[in-house]
PDB file of C-alpha atoms and ligand atoms in Angstrom:
ATOM      1  CA  UNK A   1      95.160 179.369 116.275  1.00 73.00           C
ATOM      2  CA  UNK A   2      96.929 182.169 118.355  1.00 79.00           C
ATOM      3  CA  UNK A   3     100.795 181.705 119.521  1.00 80.00           C
ATOM      4  CA  UNK A   4     101.549 181.381 123.342  1.00 84.00           C
ATOM      5  CA  UNK A   5     102.928 183.780 125.129  1.00 86.00           C
ATOM      6  CA  UNK A   6     106.328 184.250 125.452  1.00 84.00           C
ATOM      7  CA  UNK A   7     109.579 185.177 127.181  1.00 84.00           C
ATOM      8  CA  UNK A   8     110.403 186.907 123.211  1.00 86.00           C
ATOM      9  CA  UNK A   9     107.477 188.229 122.644  1.00 90.00           C
ATOM     10  CA  UNK A  10     107.709 192.523 121.686  1.00 92.00           C
ATOM     11  CA  UNK A  11     104.659 194.378 123.369  1.00 94.00           C
ATOM     12  CA  UNK A  12     103.705 198.119 122.700  1.00 94.00           C
ATOM     13  CA  UNK A  13     100.524 199.958 122.453  1.00 95.00           C
ATOM     14  CA  UNK A  14      99.337 201.382 118.647  1.00 93.00           C
ATOM     15  CA  UNK A  15      96.414 204.294 118.763  1.00 93.00           C
ATOM     16  CA  UNK A  16      94.964 202.428 121.912  1.00 91.00           C
ATOM     17  CA  UNK A  17      95.464 198.865 120.285  1.00 94.00           C
ATOM     18  CA  UNK A  18      97.488 196.186 122.401  1.00 96.00           C
ATOM     19  CA  UNK A  19      99.987 194.863 119.486  1.00 96.00           C
ATOM     20  CA  UNK A  20     102.444 191.303 120.640  1.00 95.00           C
ATOM     21  CA  UNK A  21     105.119 190.467 118.842  1.00 95.00           C
ATOM     22  CA  UNK A  22     106.027 187.217 118.694  1.00 94.00           C
ATOM     23  CA  UNK A  23     109.886 185.778 118.057  1.00 92.00           C
ATOM     24  CA  UNK A  24     108.768 183.574 115.344  1.00 91.00           C
ATOM     25  CA  UNK A  25     107.800 186.143 113.763  1.00 91.00           C
ATOM     26  CA  UNK A  26     111.340 187.529 112.340  1.00 93.00           C
ATOM     27  CA  UNK A  27     112.901 184.046 111.615  1.00 91.00           C
ATOM     28  CA  UNK A  28     109.954 183.288 108.746  1.00 90.00           C
ATOM     29  CA  UNK A  29     109.639 186.763 107.386  1.00 90.00           C
ATOM     30  CA  UNK A  30     113.914 186.345 106.549  1.00 90.00           C
ATOM     31  CA  UNK A  31     113.522 183.538 105.286  1.00 89.00           C
ATOM     32  CA  UNK A  32     110.305 184.484 103.175  1.00 85.00           C
ATOM     33  CA  UNK A  33     112.936 187.577 101.664  1.00 84.00           C
ATOM     34  CA  UNK A  34     116.177 186.093 102.010  1.00 85.00           C
ATOM     35  CA  UNK A  35     116.173 185.818  98.312  1.00 82.00           C
ATOM     36  CA  UNK A  36     116.306 189.611  97.282  1.00 83.00           C
ATOM     37  CA  UNK A  37     120.534 188.466  98.461  1.00 80.00           C
ATOM     38  CA  UNK A  38     122.311 191.538 100.492  1.00 86.00           C
ATOM     39  CA  UNK A  39     121.205 192.424 104.353  1.00 86.00           C
ATOM     40  CA  UNK A  40     120.225 196.271 102.749  1.00 86.00           C
ATOM     41  CA  UNK A  41     117.458 194.314 100.433  1.00 87.00           C
ATOM     42  CA  UNK A  42     116.128 191.998 103.719  1.00 90.00           C
ATOM     43  CA  UNK A  43     116.425 194.576 105.894  1.00 91.00           C
ATOM     44  CA  UNK A  44     113.807 196.498 104.150  1.00 91.00           C
ATOM     45  CA  UNK A  45     112.065 193.815 103.247  1.00 93.00           C
ATOM     46  CA  UNK A  46     111.717 193.037 106.661  1.00 94.00           C
ATOM     47  CA  UNK A  47     110.662 196.613 107.522  1.00 94.00           C
ATOM     48  CA  UNK A  48     108.654 196.828 105.120  1.00 95.00           C
ATOM     49  CA  UNK A  49     106.107 193.099 106.319  1.00 96.00           C
ATOM     50  CA  UNK A  50     106.003 194.517 109.676  1.00 97.00           C
ATOM     51  CA  UNK A  51     104.679 197.580 108.741  1.00 97.00           C
ATOM     52  CA  UNK A  52     102.728 196.021 106.131  1.00 97.00           C
ATOM     53  CA  UNK A  53     101.037 193.627 108.360  1.00 97.00           C
ATOM     54  CA  UNK A  54     101.042 196.076 110.821  1.00 97.00           C
ATOM     55  CA  UNK A  55      99.331 198.075 109.085  1.00 97.00           C
ATOM     56  CA  UNK A  56      96.270 195.777 107.860  1.00 97.00           C
ATOM     57  CA  UNK A  57      95.748 194.111 110.941  1.00 97.00           C
ATOM     58  CA  UNK A  58      94.873 198.356 112.318  1.00 97.00           C
ATOM     59  CA  UNK A  59      92.253 198.029 109.707  1.00 97.00           C
ATOM     60  CA  UNK A  60      90.625 195.568 111.158  1.00 97.00           C
ATOM     61  CA  UNK A  61      91.333 196.783 114.911  1.00 97.00           C
ATOM     62  CA  UNK A  62      90.097 199.600 114.229  1.00 97.00           C
ATOM     63  CA  UNK A  63      86.716 199.182 112.557  1.00 96.00           C
ATOM     64  CA  UNK A  64      86.240 196.236 115.160  1.00 96.00           C
ATOM     65  CA  UNK A  65      86.904 199.669 117.956  1.00 96.00           C
ATOM     66  CA  UNK A  66      84.280 201.477 115.853  1.00 95.00           C
ATOM     67  CA  UNK A  67      81.664 198.843 116.523  1.00 94.00           C
ATOM     68  CA  UNK A  68      82.589 198.703 120.330  1.00 93.00           C
ATOM     69  CA  UNK A  69      84.799 195.781 120.561  1.00 94.00           C
ATOM     70  CA  UNK A  70      87.966 195.476 122.028  1.00 95.00           C
ATOM     71  CA  UNK A  71      90.056 193.552 119.986  1.00 96.00           C
ATOM     72  CA  UNK A  72      93.986 193.187 119.844  1.00 96.00           C
ATOM     73  CA  UNK A  73      97.091 192.272 117.493  1.00 96.00           C
ATOM     74  CA  UNK A  74      99.273 189.769 117.271  1.00 95.00           C
ATOM     75  CA  UNK A  75     101.793 189.270 114.525  1.00 94.00           C
ATOM     76  CA  UNK A  76     103.676 186.066 114.597  1.00 91.00           C
ATOM     77  CA  UNK A  77     104.972 182.543 111.944  1.00 86.00           C
ATOM     78  CA  UNK A  78     101.789 182.974 110.066  1.00 81.00           C
ATOM     79  CA  UNK A  79     101.410 185.836 109.443  1.00 86.00           C
ATOM     80  CA  UNK A  80      99.032 188.375 111.421  1.00 90.00           C
ATOM     81  CA  UNK A  81      95.673 188.136 113.559  1.00 92.00           C
ATOM     82  CA  UNK A  82      93.325 191.019 114.823  1.00 94.00           C
ATOM     83  CA  UNK A  83      91.687 189.328 117.262  1.00 94.00           C
ATOM     84  CA  UNK A  84      87.895 190.549 118.921  1.00 93.00           C
ATOM     85  CA  UNK A  85      84.564 188.525 120.075  1.00 92.00           C
ATOM     86  CA  UNK A  86      81.915 189.369 117.671  1.00 86.00           C
ATOM     87  CA  UNK A  87      78.919 189.440 119.230  1.00 88.00           C
ATOM     88  CA  UNK A  88      76.645 186.307 117.605  1.00 84.00           C
ATOM     89  CA  UNK A  89      73.736 189.525 117.768  1.00 87.00           C
ATOM     90  CA  UNK A  90      76.379 191.455 115.548  1.00 87.00           C
ATOM     91  CA  UNK A  91      75.131 192.008 111.774  1.00 89.00           C
ATOM     92  CA  UNK A  92      76.608 190.679 109.454  1.00 87.00           C
ATOM     93  CA  UNK A  93      77.453 193.428 107.429  1.00 91.00           C
ATOM     94  CA  UNK A  94      79.765 194.905 110.923  1.00 93.00           C
ATOM     95  CA  UNK A  95      81.800 191.370 110.313  1.00 93.00           C
ATOM     96  CA  UNK A  96      82.453 192.214 106.571  1.00 94.00           C
ATOM     97  CA  UNK A  97      82.823 196.280 107.265  1.00 96.00           C
ATOM     98  CA  UNK A  98      86.004 194.669 109.675  1.00 96.00           C
ATOM     99  CA  UNK A  99      87.005 192.443 106.552  1.00 96.00           C
ATOM    100  CA  UNK A 100      86.999 194.641 104.583  1.00 97.00           C
ATOM    101  CA  UNK A 101      89.219 197.323 106.146  1.00 97.00           C
ATOM    102  CA  UNK A 102      92.429 194.881 106.298  1.00 97.00           C
ATOM    103  CA  UNK A 103      92.850 194.940 103.005  1.00 97.00           C
ATOM    104  CA  UNK A 104      91.441 198.420 102.929  1.00 98.00           C
ATOM    105  CA  UNK A 105      93.917 200.216 104.800  1.00 98.00           C
ATOM    106  CA  UNK A 106      96.849 198.927 103.177  1.00 97.00           C
ATOM    107  CA  UNK A 107      95.530 199.737  99.731  1.00 98.00           C
ATOM    108  CA  UNK A 108      94.692 203.085 101.571  1.00 98.00           C
ATOM    109  CA  UNK A 109      98.601 203.243 102.494  1.00 97.00           C
ATOM    110  CA  UNK A 110      99.733 202.777  99.090  1.00 97.00           C
ATOM    111  CA  UNK A 111      97.947 205.294  97.773  1.00 97.00           C
ATOM    112  CA  UNK A 112      99.390 207.816 100.502  1.00 96.00           C
ATOM    113  CA  UNK A 113     102.916 206.897  99.273  1.00 94.00           C
ATOM    114  CA  UNK A 114     102.181 206.562  95.887  1.00 94.00           C
ATOM    115  CA  UNK A 115     100.863 210.030  96.270  1.00 94.00           C
ATOM    116  CA  UNK A 116     103.909 211.052  98.422  1.00 91.00           C
ATOM    117  CA  UNK A 117     106.139 209.476  95.799  1.00 88.00           C
ATOM    118  CA  UNK A 118     104.236 212.414  92.911  1.00 88.00           C
ATOM    119  CA  UNK A 119     104.591 214.925  94.149  1.00 90.00           C
ATOM    120  CA  UNK A 120     106.915 215.546  97.249  1.00 83.00           C
ATOM    121  CA  UNK A 121     109.788 212.499  95.593  1.00 81.00           C
ATOM    122  CA  UNK A 122     110.616 208.769  98.104  1.00 76.00           C
ATOM    123  CA  UNK A 123     114.075 209.736  99.230  1.00 78.00           C
ATOM    124  CA  UNK A 124     116.001 208.462  97.100  1.00 81.00           C
ATOM    125  CA  UNK A 125     118.516 206.493  98.780  1.00 84.00           C
ATOM    126  CA  UNK A 126     118.873 201.977  98.027  1.00 82.00           C
ATOM    127  CA  UNK A 127     117.668 201.446 101.385  1.00 84.00           C
ATOM    128  CA  UNK A 128     113.914 203.658 100.896  1.00 87.00           C
ATOM    129  CA  UNK A 129     114.014 202.776  96.762  1.00 88.00           C
ATOM    130  CA  UNK A 130     113.719 199.471  98.448  1.00 88.00           C
ATOM    131  CA  UNK A 131     111.576 200.098 101.461  1.00 91.00           C
ATOM    132  CA  UNK A 132     108.933 201.566  98.793  1.00 92.00           C
ATOM    133  CA  UNK A 133     109.121 198.713  96.051  1.00 91.00           C
ATOM    134  CA  UNK A 134     108.328 196.682  98.881  1.00 92.00           C
ATOM    135  CA  UNK A 135     105.936 198.763 100.387  1.00 95.00           C
ATOM    136  CA  UNK A 136     103.455 198.671  97.172  1.00 95.00           C
ATOM    137  CA  UNK A 137     103.839 194.761  96.055  1.00 93.00           C
ATOM    138  CA  UNK A 138     102.419 194.045 100.058  1.00 93.00           C
ATOM    139  CA  UNK A 139     100.043 196.011  99.915  1.00 97.00           C
ATOM    140  CA  UNK A 140      98.760 196.010  96.974  1.00 97.00           C
ATOM    141  CA  UNK A 141      99.041 192.315  95.650  1.00 93.00           C
ATOM    142  CA  UNK A 142      98.757 190.873  98.548  1.00 92.00           C
ATOM    143  CA  UNK A 143      95.675 192.515  99.429  1.00 95.00           C
ATOM    144  CA  UNK A 144      93.908 191.797  96.605  1.00 96.00           C
ATOM    145  CA  UNK A 145      95.652 187.748  97.092  1.00 94.00           C
ATOM    146  CA  UNK A 146      94.213 188.050 100.768  1.00 95.00           C
ATOM    147  CA  UNK A 147      90.074 189.499  98.874  1.00 97.00           C
ATOM    148  CA  UNK A 148      90.279 185.990  96.681  1.00 97.00           C
ATOM    149  CA  UNK A 149      86.576 184.011  97.991  1.00 97.00           C
ATOM    150  CA  UNK A 150      89.182 181.514 100.357  1.00 96.00           C
ATOM    151  CA  UNK A 151      88.221 180.521 103.433  1.00 93.00           C
ATOM    152  CA  UNK A 152      90.543 181.781 105.475  1.00 91.00           C
ATOM    153  CA  UNK A 153      91.356 184.741 104.205  1.00 94.00           C
ATOM    154  CA  UNK A 154      89.596 188.514 104.594  1.00 96.00           C
ATOM    155  CA  UNK A 155      88.518 187.508 100.624  1.00 97.00           C
ATOM    156  CA  UNK A 156      86.674 183.556 102.031  1.00 96.00           C
ATOM    157  CA  UNK A 157      85.390 184.522 105.254  1.00 94.00           C
ATOM    158  CA  UNK A 158      83.727 188.223 103.110  1.00 96.00           C
ATOM    159  CA  UNK A 159      81.855 184.832 100.771  1.00 95.00           C
ATOM    160  CA  UNK A 160      81.215 182.486 104.478  1.00 93.00           C
ATOM    161  CA  UNK A 161      79.019 185.331 105.784  1.00 92.00           C
ATOM    162  CA  UNK A 162      77.591 186.326 102.223  1.00 92.00           C
ATOM    163  CA  UNK A 163      76.908 182.717 101.595  1.00 92.00           C
ATOM    164  CA  UNK A 164      75.121 182.202 104.933  1.00 89.00           C
ATOM    165  CA  UNK A 165      73.548 184.824 104.557  1.00 88.00           C
ATOM    166  CA  UNK A 166      71.742 184.637 101.106  1.00 89.00           C
ATOM    167  CA  UNK A 167      71.159 180.893 101.766  1.00 88.00           C
ATOM    168  CA  UNK A 168      71.412 179.345 105.635  1.00 85.00           C
ATOM    169  CA  UNK A 169      71.132 175.413 105.833  1.00 89.00           C
ATOM    170  CA  UNK A 170      73.811 175.599 102.547  1.00 90.00           C
ATOM    171  CA  UNK A 171      75.925 178.218 102.643  1.00 88.00           C
ATOM    172  CA  UNK A 172      79.475 177.166 104.562  1.00 90.00           C
ATOM    173  CA  UNK A 173      79.320 174.543 102.160  1.00 91.00           C
ATOM    174  CA  UNK A 174      79.166 176.641  98.977  1.00 93.00           C
ATOM    175  CA  UNK A 175      81.575 178.861 100.582  1.00 93.00           C
ATOM    176  CA  UNK A 176      84.125 175.959 101.196  1.00 94.00           C
ATOM    177  CA  UNK A 177      82.906 175.028  97.424  1.00 94.00           C
ATOM    178  CA  UNK A 178      83.488 177.510  95.627  1.00 95.00           C
ATOM    179  CA  UNK A 179      86.995 178.567  97.933  1.00 96.00           C
ATOM    180  CA  UNK A 180      88.422 174.609  97.043  1.00 96.00           C
ATOM    181  CA  UNK A 181      88.023 175.779  93.299  1.00 96.00           C
ATOM    182  CA  UNK A 182      89.715 178.896  93.462  1.00 97.00           C
ATOM    183  CA  UNK A 183      92.328 178.268  95.524  1.00 96.00           C
ATOM    184  CA  UNK A 184      93.025 174.969  92.704  1.00 96.00           C
ATOM    185  CA  UNK A 185      91.970 177.910  89.900  1.00 97.00           C
ATOM    186  CA  UNK A 186      95.541 179.693  92.126  1.00 96.00           C
ATOM    187  CA  UNK A 187      97.477 177.211  93.141  1.00 96.00           C
ATOM    188  CA  UNK A 188      97.911 175.988  89.184  1.00 96.00           C
ATOM    189  CA  UNK A 189      98.271 179.744  88.093  1.00 96.00           C
ATOM    190  CA  UNK A 190     101.013 180.282  91.115  1.00 94.00           C
ATOM    191  CA  UNK A 191     102.879 177.094  89.678  1.00 95.00           C
ATOM    192  CA  UNK A 192     102.562 177.499  85.549  1.00 96.00           C
ATOM    193  CA  UNK A 193     104.231 181.036  86.836  1.00 95.00           C
ATOM    194  CA  UNK A 194     107.488 180.027  88.165  1.00 92.00           C
ATOM    195  CA  UNK A 195     105.885 180.823  91.668  1.00 88.00           C
ATOM    196  CA  UNK A 196     106.542 177.553  93.780  1.00 89.00           C
ATOM    197  CA  UNK A 197     105.929 179.336  98.273  1.00 85.00           C
ATOM    198  CA  UNK A 198     102.202 180.846  96.562  1.00 87.00           C
ATOM    199  CA  UNK A 199     101.493 177.727  94.636  1.00 94.00           C
ATOM    200  CA  UNK A 200     102.374 176.004  98.224  1.00 94.00           C
ATOM    201  CA  UNK A 201      99.482 177.930  99.947  1.00 90.00           C
ATOM    202  CA  UNK A 202      96.977 177.782  97.900  1.00 94.00           C
ATOM    203  CA  UNK A 203      97.691 173.610  97.652  1.00 96.00           C
ATOM    204  CA  UNK A 204      97.405 173.855 101.434  1.00 94.00           C
ATOM    205  CA  UNK A 205      93.408 176.225 101.325  1.00 93.00           C
ATOM    206  CA  UNK A 206      92.499 173.818  99.319  1.00 95.00           C
ATOM    207  CA  UNK A 207      93.082 170.569 100.899  1.00 94.00           C
ATOM    208  CA  UNK A 208      91.858 172.351 104.278  1.00 92.00           C
ATOM    209  CA  UNK A 209      89.098 173.756 102.408  1.00 92.00           C
ATOM    210  CA  UNK A 210      87.848 170.216 100.911  1.00 91.00           C
ATOM    211  CA  UNK A 211      87.908 169.233 104.651  1.00 88.00           C
ATOM    212  CA  UNK A 212      84.939 171.449 105.427  1.00 75.00           C
ATOM    213  CA  UNK A 213      83.340 169.695 102.377  1.00 70.00           C
ATOM    214  CA  UNK A 214      81.357 167.163 105.123  1.00 57.00           C
TER     215      UNK A 214
HETATM  216 ZN1   ZN B   1      93.084 190.302 107.436  1.00 90.85          ZN
END
């Protein structure tokens, strides 16, 4: 899953967490924002996606660290990863807390921005206004999508651990069925709302979960 190390990787530490940005991260983000039009819009989009994915993965990583793990973050062509190695003895609730803290960090970030905007007013330049709009959209809408019970999204992993606990022998199968049904419904919804990329994204998740039925 994790991309190989490349010489074009950007590496840094953020609040004690090692971060690696694979070069494929940038062209994919630019591609997704290409339709926005001018250079200012695309630049604000790329900045907003970079910071928002970092905030999300930081939520996972910092909470994992609280439970004694040594996580690291990788941003790559398919988004972000907060990599750590849960112990088999870790209680399920700890994994669920770590999973929730990704979208949770995004919601908190959006709340801080909205509060700042209403109290002080977000600076009113075209770049910063667009950045603000992208920040709200990515951190709220993507955060909510990420909480859907579709494996391997955060919500799907939370559902998986929950079902495993309720029904240890059938939990994985139930989680796969719930994933296929939810992803199928979301694909139809995205298609009817004329969101083709989103529809493809959900069809992909429906297919990989269908393969887990066995
Ligand atoms: Zn996540």
